[in-house]
Amino acid sequence: MSAPEPFDAVDVIRIKRDKGQVPEDALRWMVDAYTREYVADSQMAAFAMAVLLNGMTRDEIRVMTDAMIASGERMSFAGLGKPTVDKHSTGGVGDKITLPLAPLVASFGVAVPQLSGRGLGHTGGTLDKLESIPGWRAALSNDEITAQLRGVGAVICAAGTGLAPADKRLYALRDVTGTVEAIPLIASSIMSKKIAEGTGALVLDVKFGGGAFMRDVDMARELARTMVALGTDSGVATTALLTDMNTPLGLTIGNANEVRESVEVLAGGGPADIVELTVALAREMLTLAGQPDADVEKALQNGQAMDAWREMIRAQDGDPDAALPAPRETHTVLAPASGVLTRLDALPFGIAAWRLGAGRARAQDPVIHSAGIDLHARPGDEVQAGQPLFTLLADDDTRFGRALDALEGAWEIGADAPASTPLVLERITA
Ligand code: URA
């Protein structure tokens, strides 16, 4: 006969429902019993809703995170002989920063284990973008990851299913029960995976604004503070940047076109906002790795970061010189009047790129690597009537109609330049 369970899910739910603090052993049991499928989805859903409504203390969030880490394997890169630093972005439109950032930081002798996911909905996935490169392979064994970190220094690959399996179940449940937005649950979800991954330090890019997961800057700040505290409490040196996601990042939204733009940045060019964010995050990461004075701009200009990129792509069987997939069909939207582009909203542009085939609606769907949007102007740019504003890229011209529907009212041309707002709003430390 199996041993009796030490707690009852209904009691744990009642404590949170009544705004109490769940004792550590009961909370650990709840996560473990849910992973073992002893606690039912309906009970965990009620608990998640109680957390959404009543919150969790810092201690509860720490225990929740720890319990989710304990549900699976925990990797360690302690034997590498070099510091490890990872970056996590809460996701945005045109957010390809990981691509230039990982090789840039690795080119300073730091190991960057970027265990990433695929895109779902309007924010793109790093692996989807890299899979535009002919031959490139996302699935690596733990031994391959370690060998690549030891050699090249940077690895961007699929996170194994062994990391925090409790989070996988809980996240899917939250998705269908209106409980994704609970800050303690988001924080413990993200940080359990990052801590289980075994990084020594972590920089978080927490986005706010129309194209971000957290629209409200105060909520984004609270999430950032919660995650920085969690990382710190778990012995992972963690800092966060709070960054603006009201406008798409750079001039490309999609997969192959985002790779192309990332390579431009590694070649010392690229759009100013991509360079600014890449440099800001690289400085944070290198500071945590003990190199606060590293000249990251120089490494983008002198080919040092590009060399690391090429090595990183080749190590995963990709050909950095191969042509990227090109779209069969394009549709360019022209400026209807002369003036200044005052607004270009991230969310509708992300949705349009998704409808063009760049993203997926269901986890099992494929993405079309050549699909997406190329922007020809950004807010603040002067435009002339008839000038191209942006180009939709697709494999099938029947997709243009629904993409254009999403872009209705998503941009504006006016007389005056918009007030400039900082891309990096704040730095949050422990
Ligand atoms: N990303 C995650 O991994 N978890 C969340 O809860 C939200 C975003």
XYZ file of C-alpha atoms and ligand atoms in Angstrom:
438
model
C 0.000 0.000 0.000
C 1.328 3.482 -0.796
C 2.036 5.882 2.074
C -0.762 8.341 2.902
C -0.362 11.841 1.491
C 0.761 14.327 4.192
C -1.485 17.196 3.027
C -4.801 17.789 1.381
C -5.022 20.017 -1.719
C -8.309 21.524 -0.527
C -6.637 22.768 2.683
C -3.801 24.353 0.665
C -6.291 26.049 -1.689
C -8.307 27.357 1.293
C -5.222 28.947 2.881
C -4.478 30.935 -0.293
C -8.155 31.692 -0.903
C -8.316 33.215 2.598
C -5.151 35.298 1.961
C -2.930 33.203 4.206
C 0.654 32.087 3.773
C 1.024 28.447 2.711
C 3.572 26.622 4.924
C 6.728 25.574 3.096
C 6.191 21.805 3.395
C 2.582 22.092 2.184
C 3.565 24.197 -0.833
C 6.383 21.824 -1.783
C 3.944 18.939 -1.490
C 1.344 20.715 -3.673
C 3.817 21.153 -6.552
C 5.195 17.635 -6.193
C 1.743 16.025 -5.931
C 0.563 17.977 -8.990
C 3.593 16.747 -10.967
C 2.736 13.173 -9.876
C -0.852 13.812 -11.023
C -2.181 13.174 -7.507
C -3.458 16.763 -7.267
C -6.011 17.266 -10.052
C -5.906 20.003 -12.710
C -9.112 21.471 -11.248
C -7.451 21.818 -7.818
C -4.275 23.364 -9.193
C -6.385 25.742 -11.298
C -8.253 26.882 -8.164
C -4.937 27.366 -6.380
C -3.497 29.357 -9.313
C -6.566 31.611 -9.324
C -6.220 32.166 -5.578
C -2.568 33.164 -6.160
C -3.596 35.517 -8.959
C -6.130 37.218 -6.698
C -4.230 37.205 -3.404
C -0.546 37.048 -4.346
C 2.307 35.257 -2.615
C 4.976 36.388 -0.167
C 8.620 36.514 -1.267
C 9.194 33.362 0.754
C 6.306 31.516 -0.868
C 7.564 32.479 -4.344
C 11.026 31.180 -3.426
C 9.583 27.865 -2.212
C 7.323 27.535 -5.271
C 10.323 28.114 -7.575
C 12.467 25.672 -5.649
C 9.744 23.021 -5.762
C 9.446 23.394 -9.525
C 13.227 23.112 -9.926
C 13.138 19.956 -7.760
C 10.521 18.424 -10.099
C 13.186 17.804 -12.762
C 16.882 17.705 -13.546
C 19.274 20.465 -12.597
C 22.201 21.106 -14.904
C 25.569 22.332 -13.736
C 28.314 24.055 -15.658
C 30.543 24.422 -12.617
C 33.328 22.358 -14.235
C 33.695 24.569 -17.320
C 36.419 26.728 -15.867
C 34.759 29.960 -17.035
C 31.866 32.019 -15.762
C 28.392 31.354 -17.185
C 25.864 34.102 -17.842
C 22.471 33.805 -19.465
C 19.898 36.321 -20.630
C 16.137 35.949 -20.597
C 13.699 38.234 -22.379
C 10.025 38.238 -21.497
C 9.400 38.433 -25.249
C 8.550 41.054 -27.778
C 8.005 41.861 -31.435
C 11.164 41.840 -33.548
C 13.159 40.758 -30.477
C 16.149 39.028 -32.040
C 18.643 40.324 -29.459
C 19.740 36.841 -28.320
C 21.225 36.184 -31.759
C 23.940 38.868 -31.729
C 24.165 38.969 -27.918
C 25.178 35.359 -27.170
C 28.219 35.284 -29.508
C 29.160 38.851 -28.542
C 29.363 37.976 -24.840
C 31.006 34.602 -25.551
C 33.729 36.369 -27.530
C 34.998 37.705 -24.164
C 35.637 34.173 -22.863
C 32.336 33.850 -21.004
C 30.033 30.821 -21.420
C 26.505 31.722 -22.541
C 24.033 28.820 -22.271
C 20.863 30.063 -23.998
C 18.328 27.277 -23.602
C 15.442 28.691 -25.575
C 11.913 27.989 -26.675
C 9.832 28.288 -29.783
C 7.412 31.112 -30.444
C 3.741 30.903 -29.662
C 1.390 33.734 -30.599
C 2.663 37.144 -31.685
C 6.148 36.982 -30.105
C 8.725 35.055 -32.096
C 10.867 32.205 -30.830
C 14.649 32.299 -30.978
C 14.875 28.698 -32.206
C 12.414 29.388 -35.029
C 14.567 32.273 -36.184
C 17.796 30.239 -36.138
C 16.147 27.330 -37.938
C 16.015 29.627 -41.001
C 19.725 28.872 -41.367
C 20.195 25.796 -43.589
C 21.374 22.778 -41.583
C 21.182 24.448 -38.147
C 20.161 22.049 -35.379
C 18.311 23.111 -32.200
C 18.354 19.782 -30.334
C 21.627 19.107 -28.492
C 22.476 16.543 -25.837
C 23.748 17.757 -22.461
C 27.249 16.581 -23.450
C 27.094 18.554 -26.695
C 25.965 21.658 -24.796
C 28.866 21.348 -22.366
C 31.407 20.747 -25.147
C 30.166 23.751 -27.124
C 30.259 25.999 -24.054
C 33.804 24.882 -23.384
C 34.874 25.542 -26.983
C 32.836 28.247 -28.745
C 31.409 29.614 -25.502
C 27.918 30.329 -26.826
C 25.147 27.827 -27.355
C 21.562 28.573 -28.305
C 19.531 25.363 -28.295
C 16.230 23.796 -27.277
C 15.646 23.478 -23.541
C 15.326 19.773 -22.691
C 12.011 18.525 -21.350
C 13.768 17.443 -18.139
C 14.013 21.016 -16.789
C 11.202 21.945 -14.363
C 8.508 19.565 -15.708
C 6.104 20.879 -13.041
C 6.230 24.252 -14.784
C 5.370 22.685 -18.128
C 2.135 21.263 -16.701
C 1.299 24.331 -14.684
C 1.958 26.762 -17.553
C -0.350 24.805 -19.885
C -3.022 24.852 -17.165
C -2.635 28.595 -16.540
C -2.979 29.207 -20.250
C -6.524 27.800 -20.265
C -7.683 29.090 -16.861
C -7.015 32.837 -17.115
C -4.154 32.683 -14.608
C -1.126 33.414 -16.801
C -0.930 36.991 -15.502
C -0.184 36.147 -11.842
C 3.221 37.732 -11.154
C 4.327 35.108 -8.562
C 3.505 32.365 -11.071
C 5.223 34.078 -14.015
C 8.298 34.767 -11.897
C 8.534 31.218 -10.518
C 7.882 29.766 -13.991
C 10.654 31.714 -15.710
C 13.155 31.513 -12.868
C 12.684 27.796 -12.158
C 13.757 27.020 -15.735
C 16.664 29.475 -15.658
C 17.984 28.296 -12.286
C 17.577 24.605 -13.253
C 19.596 25.360 -16.381
C 22.605 25.934 -14.136
C 23.699 29.426 -15.120
C 25.929 31.278 -12.654
C 24.436 34.691 -13.448
C 21.395 35.997 -15.274
C 20.321 39.226 -16.940
C 16.599 39.734 -17.481
C 15.151 41.896 -20.234
C 11.694 42.645 -18.844
C 9.560 44.370 -21.433
C 6.611 46.680 -20.974
C 4.219 48.265 -23.454
C 1.769 47.326 -26.171
C 3.816 44.474 -27.687
C 4.914 42.999 -24.351
C 3.516 40.340 -22.117
C 3.138 43.039 -19.414
C 1.641 46.175 -20.919
C 1.806 48.178 -17.729
C 5.220 49.486 -16.695
C 4.471 49.157 -12.955
C 3.517 45.487 -13.390
C 6.666 44.888 -15.458
C 8.736 46.554 -12.724
C 7.131 44.376 -10.067
C 7.827 41.262 -12.157
C 11.444 42.344 -12.664
C 11.949 43.005 -8.934
C 10.378 39.664 -8.036
C 12.616 37.758 -10.446
C 15.777 39.597 -9.383
C 14.972 38.736 -5.746
C 14.322 35.107 -6.655
C 17.574 34.736 -8.557
C 19.521 36.401 -5.772
C 17.882 34.233 -3.087
C 18.861 31.153 -5.128
C 22.516 32.167 -5.444
C 22.284 33.276 -9.111
C 23.565 36.858 -9.514
C 20.628 38.508 -11.289
C 19.934 41.982 -12.673
C 17.167 43.254 -14.948
C 16.628 45.971 -17.520
C 13.131 47.352 -17.982
C 12.760 48.004 -21.725
C 10.173 49.598 -23.987
C 8.194 47.286 -26.274
C 5.666 49.706 -27.733
C 7.401 49.739 -31.130
C 8.870 46.642 -32.853
C 12.604 46.235 -32.303
C 14.663 46.971 -35.391
C 13.390 46.856 -38.958
C 12.466 43.175 -39.250
C 9.760 40.955 -37.769
C 9.853 37.287 -38.737
C 12.536 34.614 -38.851
C 14.997 34.693 -41.794
C 14.791 38.487 -42.001
C 15.586 38.742 -38.256
C 18.659 36.533 -38.753
C 19.767 38.806 -41.607
C 19.413 41.875 -39.362
C 21.292 40.183 -36.520
C 24.192 39.447 -38.875
C 24.207 43.137 -39.864
C 24.624 44.027 -36.176
C 27.473 41.500 -35.841
C 29.084 43.129 -38.886
C 29.125 46.476 -37.075
C 25.926 47.910 -38.626
C 22.221 47.316 -38.064
C 19.442 49.490 -36.621
C 20.370 51.790 -33.730
C 17.834 50.340 -31.271
C 19.046 46.759 -31.795
C 22.637 47.854 -31.284
C 21.696 49.883 -28.176
C 19.877 46.996 -26.495
C 22.485 44.408 -27.489
C 25.254 46.596 -26.045
C 23.290 47.382 -22.844
C 22.537 43.700 -22.169
C 26.087 42.615 -23.055
C 27.477 45.152 -20.559
C 25.162 43.807 -17.847
C 26.164 40.219 -18.583
C 29.878 40.948 -18.730
C 29.686 42.970 -15.505
C 28.152 39.957 -13.748
C 30.911 37.815 -15.290
C 33.576 40.095 -13.784
C 34.402 42.167 -16.909
C 32.720 45.545 -16.317
C 35.158 47.348 -18.647
C 34.822 45.043 -21.666
C 34.640 47.091 -24.896
C 31.528 45.525 -26.428
C 31.083 48.148 -29.154
C 34.589 47.433 -30.413
C 33.832 43.683 -30.474
C 30.891 44.394 -32.817
C 33.083 46.553 -35.061
C 36.253 44.479 -35.303
C 34.786 41.089 -36.246
C 35.388 39.458 -32.833
C 31.640 38.889 -32.234
C 31.059 37.849 -35.868
C 33.759 35.178 -35.594
C 32.027 33.761 -32.503
C 28.662 33.781 -34.338
C 30.063 31.834 -37.282
C 31.666 29.298 -34.972
C 28.441 28.961 -32.963
C 26.341 28.350 -36.099
C 28.841 25.855 -37.542
C 29.044 23.954 -34.225
C 25.335 23.190 -34.627
C 25.696 22.091 -38.277
C 24.457 25.390 -39.729
C 26.076 27.084 -42.701
C 26.636 30.759 -41.839
C 27.290 31.551 -45.524
C 24.200 29.829 -46.970
C 21.442 31.928 -48.529
C 18.462 32.404 -46.217
C 14.974 31.444 -47.441
C 13.283 34.194 -49.465
C 9.522 34.815 -49.672
C 7.626 33.923 -52.830
C 5.245 36.866 -52.482
C 5.651 40.441 -51.207
C 3.250 43.321 -50.696
C 4.567 46.821 -49.988
C 2.489 49.500 -48.254
C 3.290 53.077 -49.330
C 2.992 56.281 -47.297
C -0.325 57.914 -48.213
C 0.993 61.399 -47.304
C 4.207 63.214 -46.458
C 5.034 63.920 -42.818
C 6.600 62.163 -39.852
C 5.848 58.564 -38.905
C 4.526 59.166 -35.381
C 3.506 55.678 -34.338
C 4.058 52.037 -35.359
C 2.457 49.697 -32.828
C 4.278 46.506 -31.906
C 1.296 44.275 -31.141
C -0.593 44.600 -34.455
C 2.671 44.261 -36.394
C 3.461 41.108 -34.386
C -0.021 39.740 -35.113
C 0.293 40.580 -38.821
C 3.672 38.798 -39.069
C 2.118 35.820 -37.320
C -0.798 35.779 -39.770
C 1.701 35.882 -42.642
C 3.069 32.570 -41.344
C 6.084 33.733 -39.295
C 4.557 32.431 -36.041
C 2.414 29.515 -34.991
C -1.065 29.314 -33.449
C -0.554 25.809 -32.013
C 2.645 24.365 -30.583
C 2.743 21.622 -33.236
C 2.387 23.978 -36.256
C 5.431 24.715 -38.459
C 6.561 28.296 -39.101
C 7.369 29.698 -42.526
C 10.886 30.990 -42.204
C 10.719 33.488 -45.056
C 7.449 35.080 -43.844
C 7.261 38.307 -41.856
C 7.495 42.070 -42.272
C 10.365 44.347 -43.293
C 9.936 47.908 -42.036
C 11.331 50.770 -44.113
C 10.704 53.548 -41.570
C 10.508 53.871 -37.801
C 8.641 56.353 -35.592
C 10.365 59.728 -35.818
C 11.428 59.231 -39.464
C 10.296 61.757 -42.086
C 8.469 60.118 -44.970
C 7.354 61.338 -48.405
C 3.994 60.430 -49.985
C 4.455 57.270 -52.076
C 7.536 56.089 -50.185
C 7.519 52.423 -49.024
C 6.599 52.149 -45.321
C 6.771 48.391 -44.872
C 6.738 45.167 -46.914
C 4.741 42.057 -46.050
C 6.534 38.782 -46.861
C 4.660 35.515 -47.422
C 4.669 32.278 -49.389
C 1.072 32.686 -50.411
C -0.572 35.998 -51.370
C -3.911 34.956 -49.832
C -2.332 35.736 -46.444
C -1.988 39.472 -47.141
C -5.655 40.352 -46.524
C -5.796 39.224 -42.892
C -2.371 40.679 -42.174
C -3.479 44.053 -43.543
C -6.647 43.826 -41.406
C -4.442 43.497 -38.316
C -2.523 46.623 -39.376
C -5.633 48.806 -39.650
C -4.899 51.867 -37.456
C -1.535 50.421 -36.345
C 0.572 53.316 -37.637
C 0.174 57.035 -38.185
C 1.771 59.845 -40.165
C 1.527 63.302 -38.584
C 3.082 66.721 -38.700
C 5.315 66.588 -35.635
C 7.915 64.114 -34.471
C 6.776 62.068 -31.427
C 8.435 62.771 -28.068
C 11.418 60.491 -27.793
C 11.237 57.873 -25.051
C 14.132 55.801 -23.698
C 14.460 52.215 -24.889
C 16.050 51.137 -21.599
C 13.937 52.704 -18.867
C 15.502 51.311 -15.697
C 18.074 48.943 -14.323
C 16.912 46.777 -11.432
C 19.375 45.163 -9.060
C 19.035 43.215 -5.826
N 7.117 32.684 -19.800
C 7.241 31.610 -18.995
O 8.139 30.804 -19.160
N 6.346 31.465 -17.991
C 5.351 32.333 -17.778
O 4.598 32.134 -16.845
C 5.241 33.427 -18.621
C 6.138 33.585 -19.630
